[in-house]
mmCIF file of C-alpha atoms in Angstrom:
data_model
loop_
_atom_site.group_PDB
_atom_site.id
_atom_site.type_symbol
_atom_site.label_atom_id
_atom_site.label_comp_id
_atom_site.label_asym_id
_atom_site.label_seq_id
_atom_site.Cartn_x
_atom_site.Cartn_y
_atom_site.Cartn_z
ATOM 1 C CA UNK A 1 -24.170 -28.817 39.393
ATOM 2 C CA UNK A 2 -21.723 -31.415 37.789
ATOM 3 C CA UNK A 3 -19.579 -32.491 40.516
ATOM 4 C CA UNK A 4 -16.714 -32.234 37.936
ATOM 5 C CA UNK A 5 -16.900 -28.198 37.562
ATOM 6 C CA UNK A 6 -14.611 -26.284 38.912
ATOM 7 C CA UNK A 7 -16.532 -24.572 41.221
ATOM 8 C CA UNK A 8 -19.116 -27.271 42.692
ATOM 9 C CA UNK A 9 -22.122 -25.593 45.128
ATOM 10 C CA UNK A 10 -24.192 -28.311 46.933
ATOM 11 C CA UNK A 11 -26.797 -27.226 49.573
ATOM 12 C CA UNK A 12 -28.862 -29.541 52.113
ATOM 13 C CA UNK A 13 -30.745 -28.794 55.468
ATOM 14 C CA UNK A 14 -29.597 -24.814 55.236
ATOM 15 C CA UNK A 15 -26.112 -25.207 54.834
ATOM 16 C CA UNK A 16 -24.426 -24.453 51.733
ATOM 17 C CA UNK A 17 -20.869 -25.465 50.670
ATOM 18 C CA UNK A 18 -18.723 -24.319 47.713
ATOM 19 C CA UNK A 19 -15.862 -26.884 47.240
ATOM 20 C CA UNK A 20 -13.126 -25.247 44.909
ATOM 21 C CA UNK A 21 -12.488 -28.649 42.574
ATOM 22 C CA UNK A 22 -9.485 -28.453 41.217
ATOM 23 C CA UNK A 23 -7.245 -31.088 43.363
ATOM 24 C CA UNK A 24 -4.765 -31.168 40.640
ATOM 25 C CA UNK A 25 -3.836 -27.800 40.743
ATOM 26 C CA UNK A 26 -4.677 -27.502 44.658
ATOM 27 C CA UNK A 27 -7.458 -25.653 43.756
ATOM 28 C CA UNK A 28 -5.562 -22.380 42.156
ATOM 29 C CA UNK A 29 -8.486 -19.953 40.551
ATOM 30 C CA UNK A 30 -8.618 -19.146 37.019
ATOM 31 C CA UNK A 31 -10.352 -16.154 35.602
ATOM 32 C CA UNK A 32 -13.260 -18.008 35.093
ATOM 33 C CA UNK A 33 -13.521 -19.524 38.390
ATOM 34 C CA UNK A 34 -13.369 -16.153 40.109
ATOM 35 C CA UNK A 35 -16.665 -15.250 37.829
ATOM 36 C CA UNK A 36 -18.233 -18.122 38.841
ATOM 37 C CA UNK A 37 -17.817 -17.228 42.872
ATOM 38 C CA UNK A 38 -18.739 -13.968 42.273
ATOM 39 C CA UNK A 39 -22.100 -15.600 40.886
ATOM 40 C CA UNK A 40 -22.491 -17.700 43.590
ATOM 41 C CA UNK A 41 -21.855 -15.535 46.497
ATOM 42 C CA UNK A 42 -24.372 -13.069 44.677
ATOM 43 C CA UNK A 43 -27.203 -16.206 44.884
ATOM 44 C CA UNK A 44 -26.538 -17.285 48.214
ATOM 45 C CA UNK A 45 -26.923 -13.750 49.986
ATOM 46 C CA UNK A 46 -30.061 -13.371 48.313
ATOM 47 C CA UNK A 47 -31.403 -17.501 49.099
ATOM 48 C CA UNK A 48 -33.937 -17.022 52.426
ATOM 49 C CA UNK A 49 -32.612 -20.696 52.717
ATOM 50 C CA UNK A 50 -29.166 -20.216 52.814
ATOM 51 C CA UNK A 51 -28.271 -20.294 56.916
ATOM 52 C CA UNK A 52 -24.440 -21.106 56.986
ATOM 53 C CA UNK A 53 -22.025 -21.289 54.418
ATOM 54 C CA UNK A 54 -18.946 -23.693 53.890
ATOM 55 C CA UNK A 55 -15.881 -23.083 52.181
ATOM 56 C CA UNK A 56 -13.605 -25.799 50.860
ATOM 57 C CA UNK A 57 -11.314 -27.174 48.936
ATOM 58 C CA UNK A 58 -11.008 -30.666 47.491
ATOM 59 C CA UNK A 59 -8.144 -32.696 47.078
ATOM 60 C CA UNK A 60 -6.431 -32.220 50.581
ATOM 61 C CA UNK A 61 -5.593 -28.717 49.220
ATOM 62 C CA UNK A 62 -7.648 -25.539 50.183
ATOM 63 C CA UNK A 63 -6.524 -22.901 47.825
ATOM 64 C CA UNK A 64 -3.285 -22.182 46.238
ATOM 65 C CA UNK A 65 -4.295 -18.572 45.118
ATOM 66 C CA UNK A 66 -4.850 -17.714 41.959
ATOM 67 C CA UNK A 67 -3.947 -19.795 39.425
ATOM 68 C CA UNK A 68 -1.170 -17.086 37.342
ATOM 69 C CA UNK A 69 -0.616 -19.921 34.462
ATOM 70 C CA UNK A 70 -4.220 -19.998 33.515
ATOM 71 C CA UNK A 71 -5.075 -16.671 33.491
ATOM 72 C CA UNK A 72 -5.528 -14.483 30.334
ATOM 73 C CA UNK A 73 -2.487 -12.731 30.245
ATOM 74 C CA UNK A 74 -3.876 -10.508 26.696
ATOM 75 C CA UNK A 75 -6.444 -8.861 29.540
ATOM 76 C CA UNK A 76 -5.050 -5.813 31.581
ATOM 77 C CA UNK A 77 -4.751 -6.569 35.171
ATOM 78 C CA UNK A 78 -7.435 -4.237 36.348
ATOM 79 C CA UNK A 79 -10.435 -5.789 35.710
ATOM 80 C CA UNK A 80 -8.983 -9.092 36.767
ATOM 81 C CA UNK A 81 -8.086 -7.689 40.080
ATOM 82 C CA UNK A 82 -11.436 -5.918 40.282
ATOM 83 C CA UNK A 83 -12.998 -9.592 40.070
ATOM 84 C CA UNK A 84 -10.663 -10.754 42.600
ATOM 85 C CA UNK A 85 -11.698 -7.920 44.719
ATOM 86 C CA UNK A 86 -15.206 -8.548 43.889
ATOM 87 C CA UNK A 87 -15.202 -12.312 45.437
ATOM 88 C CA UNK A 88 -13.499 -11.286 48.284
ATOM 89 C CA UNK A 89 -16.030 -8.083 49.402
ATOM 90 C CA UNK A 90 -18.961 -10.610 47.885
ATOM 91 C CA UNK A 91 -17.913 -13.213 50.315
ATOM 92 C CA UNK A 92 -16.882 -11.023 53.624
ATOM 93 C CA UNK A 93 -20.060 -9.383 53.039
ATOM 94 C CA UNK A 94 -22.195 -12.491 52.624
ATOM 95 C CA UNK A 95 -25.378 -11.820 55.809
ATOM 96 C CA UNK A 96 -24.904 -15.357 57.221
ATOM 97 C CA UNK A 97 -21.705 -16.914 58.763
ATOM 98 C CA UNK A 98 -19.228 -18.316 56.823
ATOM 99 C CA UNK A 99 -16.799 -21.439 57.722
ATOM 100 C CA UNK A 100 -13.477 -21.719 55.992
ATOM 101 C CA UNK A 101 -12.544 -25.574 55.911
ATOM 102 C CA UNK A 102 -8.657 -25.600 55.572
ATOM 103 C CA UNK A 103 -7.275 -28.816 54.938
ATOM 104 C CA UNK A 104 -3.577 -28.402 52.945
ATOM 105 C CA UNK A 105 -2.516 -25.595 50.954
ATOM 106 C CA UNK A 106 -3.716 -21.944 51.355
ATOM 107 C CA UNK A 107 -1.908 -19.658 49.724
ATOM 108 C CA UNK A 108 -1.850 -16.184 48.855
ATOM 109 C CA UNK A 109 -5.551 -15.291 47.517
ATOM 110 C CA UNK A 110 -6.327 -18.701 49.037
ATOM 111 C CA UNK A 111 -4.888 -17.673 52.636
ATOM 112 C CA UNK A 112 -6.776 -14.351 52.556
ATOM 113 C CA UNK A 113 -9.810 -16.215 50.927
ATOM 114 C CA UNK A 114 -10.046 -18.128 54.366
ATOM 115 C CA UNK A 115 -9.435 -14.775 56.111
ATOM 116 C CA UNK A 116 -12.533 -13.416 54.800
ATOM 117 C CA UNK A 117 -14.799 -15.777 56.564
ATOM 118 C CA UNK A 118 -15.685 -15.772 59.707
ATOM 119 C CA UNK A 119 -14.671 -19.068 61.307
ATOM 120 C CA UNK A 120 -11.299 -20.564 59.865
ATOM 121 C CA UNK A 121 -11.239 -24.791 60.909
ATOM 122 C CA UNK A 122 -7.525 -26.225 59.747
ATOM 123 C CA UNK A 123 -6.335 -29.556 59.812
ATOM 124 C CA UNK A 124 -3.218 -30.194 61.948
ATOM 125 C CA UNK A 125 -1.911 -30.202 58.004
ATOM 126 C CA UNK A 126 -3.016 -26.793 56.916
ATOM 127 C CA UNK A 127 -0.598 -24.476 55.480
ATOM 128 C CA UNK A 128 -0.948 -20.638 55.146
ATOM 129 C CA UNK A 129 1.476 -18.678 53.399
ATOM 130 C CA UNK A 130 0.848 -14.755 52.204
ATOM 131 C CA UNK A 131 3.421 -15.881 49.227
ATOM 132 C CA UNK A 132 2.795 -12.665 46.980
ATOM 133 C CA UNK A 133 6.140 -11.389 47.147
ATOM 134 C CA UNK A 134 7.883 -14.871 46.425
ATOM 135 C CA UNK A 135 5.947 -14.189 43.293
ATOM 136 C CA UNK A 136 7.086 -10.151 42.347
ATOM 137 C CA UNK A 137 3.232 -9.358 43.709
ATOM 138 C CA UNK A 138 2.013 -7.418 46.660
ATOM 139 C CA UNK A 139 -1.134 -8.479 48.635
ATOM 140 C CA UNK A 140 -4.396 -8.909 47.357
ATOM 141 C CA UNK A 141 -8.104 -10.040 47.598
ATOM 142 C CA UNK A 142 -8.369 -7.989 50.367
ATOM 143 C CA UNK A 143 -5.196 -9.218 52.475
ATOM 144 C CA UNK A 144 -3.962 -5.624 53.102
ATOM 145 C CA UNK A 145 -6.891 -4.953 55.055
ATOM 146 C CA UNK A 146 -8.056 -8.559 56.892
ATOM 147 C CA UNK A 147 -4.174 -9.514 58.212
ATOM 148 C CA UNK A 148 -3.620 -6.781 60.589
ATOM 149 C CA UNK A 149 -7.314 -6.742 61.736
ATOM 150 C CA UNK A 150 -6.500 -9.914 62.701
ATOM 151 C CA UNK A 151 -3.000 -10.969 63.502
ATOM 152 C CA UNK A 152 -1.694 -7.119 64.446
ATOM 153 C CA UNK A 153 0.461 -5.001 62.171
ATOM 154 C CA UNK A 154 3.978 -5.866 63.179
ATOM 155 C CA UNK A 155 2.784 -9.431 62.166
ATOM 156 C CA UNK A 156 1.085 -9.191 59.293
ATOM 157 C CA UNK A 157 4.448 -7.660 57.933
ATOM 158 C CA UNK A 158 6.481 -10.727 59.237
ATOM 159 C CA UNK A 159 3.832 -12.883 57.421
ATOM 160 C CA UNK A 160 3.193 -10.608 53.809
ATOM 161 C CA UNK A 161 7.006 -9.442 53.687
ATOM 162 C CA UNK A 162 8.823 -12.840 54.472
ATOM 163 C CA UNK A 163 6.354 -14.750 52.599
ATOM 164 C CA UNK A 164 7.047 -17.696 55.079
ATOM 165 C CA UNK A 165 4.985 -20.799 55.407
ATOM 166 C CA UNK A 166 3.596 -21.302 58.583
ATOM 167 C CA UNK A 167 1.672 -24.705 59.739
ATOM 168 C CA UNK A 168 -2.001 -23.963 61.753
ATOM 169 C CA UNK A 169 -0.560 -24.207 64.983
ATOM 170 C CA UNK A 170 0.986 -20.777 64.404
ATOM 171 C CA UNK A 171 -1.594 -19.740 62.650
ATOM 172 C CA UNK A 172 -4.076 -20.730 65.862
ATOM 173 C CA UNK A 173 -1.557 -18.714 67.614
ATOM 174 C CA UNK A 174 -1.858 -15.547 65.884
ATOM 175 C CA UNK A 175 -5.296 -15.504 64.910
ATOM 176 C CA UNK A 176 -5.777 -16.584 61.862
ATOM 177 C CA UNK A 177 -7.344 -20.107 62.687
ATOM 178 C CA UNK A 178 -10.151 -20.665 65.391
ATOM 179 C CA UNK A 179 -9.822 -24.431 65.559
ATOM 180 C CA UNK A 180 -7.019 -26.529 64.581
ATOM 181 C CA UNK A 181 -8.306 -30.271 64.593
ATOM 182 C CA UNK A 182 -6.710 -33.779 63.665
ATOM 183 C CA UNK A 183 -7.080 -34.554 59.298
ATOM 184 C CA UNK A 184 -9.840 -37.287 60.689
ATOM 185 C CA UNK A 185 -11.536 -35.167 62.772
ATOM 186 C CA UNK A 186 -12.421 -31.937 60.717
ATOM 187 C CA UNK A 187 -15.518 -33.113 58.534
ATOM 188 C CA UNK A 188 -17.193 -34.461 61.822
ATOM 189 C CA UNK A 189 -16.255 -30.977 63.342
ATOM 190 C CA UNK A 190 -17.246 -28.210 60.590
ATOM 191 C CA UNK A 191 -21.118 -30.129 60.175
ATOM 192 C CA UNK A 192 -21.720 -29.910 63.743
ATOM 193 C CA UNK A 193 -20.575 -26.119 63.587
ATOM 194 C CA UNK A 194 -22.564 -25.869 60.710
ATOM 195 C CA UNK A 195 -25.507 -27.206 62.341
ATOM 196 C CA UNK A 196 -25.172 -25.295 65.516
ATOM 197 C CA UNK A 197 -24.726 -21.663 63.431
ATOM 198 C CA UNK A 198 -28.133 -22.886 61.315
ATOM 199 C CA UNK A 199 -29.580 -23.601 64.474
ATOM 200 C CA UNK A 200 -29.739 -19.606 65.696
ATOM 201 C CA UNK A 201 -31.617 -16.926 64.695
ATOM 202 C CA UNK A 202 -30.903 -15.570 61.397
ATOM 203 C CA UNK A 203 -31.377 -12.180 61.927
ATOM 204 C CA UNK A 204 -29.678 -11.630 65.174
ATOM 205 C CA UNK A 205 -26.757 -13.567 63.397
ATOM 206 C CA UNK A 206 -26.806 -10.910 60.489
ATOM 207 C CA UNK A 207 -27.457 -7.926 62.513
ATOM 208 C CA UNK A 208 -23.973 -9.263 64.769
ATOM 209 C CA UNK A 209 -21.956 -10.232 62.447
ATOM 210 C CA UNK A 210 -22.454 -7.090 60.571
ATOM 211 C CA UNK A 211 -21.676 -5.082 63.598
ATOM 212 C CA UNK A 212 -18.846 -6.608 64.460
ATOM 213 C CA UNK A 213 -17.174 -6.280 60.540
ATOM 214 C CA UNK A 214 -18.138 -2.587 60.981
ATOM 215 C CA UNK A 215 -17.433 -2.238 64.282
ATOM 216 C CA UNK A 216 -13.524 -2.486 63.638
ATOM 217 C CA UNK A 217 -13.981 0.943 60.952
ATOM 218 C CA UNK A 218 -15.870 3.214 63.595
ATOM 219 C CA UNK A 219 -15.757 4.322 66.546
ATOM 220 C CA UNK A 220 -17.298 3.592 70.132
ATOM 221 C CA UNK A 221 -20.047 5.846 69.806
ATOM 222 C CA UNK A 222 -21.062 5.349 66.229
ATOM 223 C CA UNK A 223 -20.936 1.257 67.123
ATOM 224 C CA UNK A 224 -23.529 1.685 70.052
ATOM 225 C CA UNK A 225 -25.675 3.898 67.182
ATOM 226 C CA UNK A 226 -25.588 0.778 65.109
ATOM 227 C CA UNK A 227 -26.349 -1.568 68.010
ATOM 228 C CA UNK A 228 -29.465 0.183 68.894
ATOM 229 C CA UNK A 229 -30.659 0.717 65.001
ATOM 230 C CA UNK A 230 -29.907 -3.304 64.750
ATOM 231 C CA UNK A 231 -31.069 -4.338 68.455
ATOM 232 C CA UNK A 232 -34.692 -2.270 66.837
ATOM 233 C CA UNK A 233 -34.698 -4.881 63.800
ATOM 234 C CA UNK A 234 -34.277 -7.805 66.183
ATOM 235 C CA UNK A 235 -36.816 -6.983 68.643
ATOM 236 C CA UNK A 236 -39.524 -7.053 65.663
ATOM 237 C CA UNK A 237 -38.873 -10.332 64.755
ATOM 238 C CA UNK A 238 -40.830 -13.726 65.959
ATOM 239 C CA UNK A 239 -37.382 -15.108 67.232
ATOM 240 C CA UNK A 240 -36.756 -12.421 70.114
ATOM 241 C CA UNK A 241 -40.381 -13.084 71.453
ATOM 242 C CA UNK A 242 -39.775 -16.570 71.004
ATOM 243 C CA UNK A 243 -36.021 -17.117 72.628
ATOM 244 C CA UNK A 244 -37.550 -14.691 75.494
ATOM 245 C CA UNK A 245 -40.378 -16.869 76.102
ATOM 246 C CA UNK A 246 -38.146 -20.120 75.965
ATOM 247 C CA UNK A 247 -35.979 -18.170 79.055
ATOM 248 C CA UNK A 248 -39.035 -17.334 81.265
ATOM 249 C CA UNK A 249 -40.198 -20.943 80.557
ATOM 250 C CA UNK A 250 -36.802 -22.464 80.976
ATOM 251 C CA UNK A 251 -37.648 -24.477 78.191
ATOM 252 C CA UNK A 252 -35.160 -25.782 75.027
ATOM 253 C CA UNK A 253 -34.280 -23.120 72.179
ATOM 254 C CA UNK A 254 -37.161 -22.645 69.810
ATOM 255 C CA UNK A 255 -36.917 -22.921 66.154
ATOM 256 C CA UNK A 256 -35.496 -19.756 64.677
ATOM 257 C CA UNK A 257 -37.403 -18.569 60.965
ATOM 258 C CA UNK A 258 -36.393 -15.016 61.314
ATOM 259 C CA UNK A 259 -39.484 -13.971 60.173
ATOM 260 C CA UNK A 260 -41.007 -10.550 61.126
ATOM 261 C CA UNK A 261 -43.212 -10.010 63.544
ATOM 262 C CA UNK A 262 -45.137 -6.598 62.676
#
């Protein structure tokens, strides 16, 4: 992919990493941009290679939302929404873990872009902001649902109906960033979480993460009925024997494939 596209996907040793690349705009999403995720997100979950995805933005900016200027105003605001809405379930539903790398702006789809993933790393610079109303707009790309999951309600109403700004410190503090680390630090940081999440097994990965996203919809004893069904899918894979005879050994990790074992 030409690194000057607006949406550039690079992948090396497992890890894949969409960079939004449009600095100059901080990295605000056009209609055709949010085609162009939905294409890529649709790729990755079905690439055997894919272990770990990164999400960035270029520019010192993450994502300033969708970009309202460029978008074709003669088109009726359903099915742009419903492509909005189709990045964001594409991307909280992608099987392997996602990293939001948060350096600058996120705003508004961009802030609940970063929500959707399942690590957030800012920069001690990061700025999150649900802005919609500052705009006429309520929430979107799935905000309504992902802030109070998070942060609690009485919270995510301070955040969506103020439309403040707050820095990643605050953010850290209510659970919407997992690491806040220095502007020099965070490249160093995200590649050796990167590495680390490649390095597990990909099915136990999938089968947790997805438990855990639907865990928060059900109740306790539907959750334990999805534990077993997934803990069933594990145990037939070469990983469980593996990691079990690595314990008994007391030897290092083995090298995950995920492959099945029947």
């Amino acid at each position: 992919m030409n690194s000057q596209d607006p949406v550039v996907l690079t992948s090396d040793q497992g890890i894949t990493t969409i960079t939004l690349n449009l600095p100059e705009r901080k990295n605000a999403i056009d209609t055709a941009m949010w085609g162009t995720l939905t294409e890529m997100l649709q790729g990755i979950r079905n690439d055997p290679d894919t272990r770990v995805v990164v999400l960035q933005g270029a520019g010192g900016a993450f994502c300033a939302g969708a970009d309202v200027a460029k978008s074709k105003h003669n088109e009726h605001p359903i099915p742009r929404l419903r492509r909005i809405g189709d990045v964001a379930l594409a991307l909280f539903e992608l099987p392997v873990p996602v990293i939001a790398k948060v350096d600058g702006v996120a705003a508004g789809a961009g802030c609940n872009m970063a929500l959707a993933c399942d690590f957030v790393v800012a920069s001690s610079r990061a700025r999150f902001s649900e802005i919609f109303v500052r705009r006429g707009l309520s929430m979107d790309f799935g905000g309504s649902w992902l802030l109070p999951r998070i942060v609690g309600l009485q919270q995510a109403k301070r955040l969506a109906l103020l439309a403040e700004v707050i820095d990643a410190d605050e953010a850290h503090r209510l659970g919407m960033v997992t690491w806040v680390r220095p502007v020099e630090e965070i490249d160093e940081f995200v590649t050796d979480l990167a590495h680390k999440l490649s390095a597990m097994p990909p099915i136990a990965l999938e089968q947790s993460k997805s438990l855990l996203n639907e865990g928060v919809g059900t109740d306790l004893a539907a959750a334990i009925r999805n534990e077993a069904a997934a803990q069933a899918v594990n145990f037939a894979t070469e990983d469980a024997t593996a990691a079990f005879r690595a314990f008994l050994d007391k030897s290092d990790p083995p090298h995950y494939t995920g492959r099945w074992a029947l």
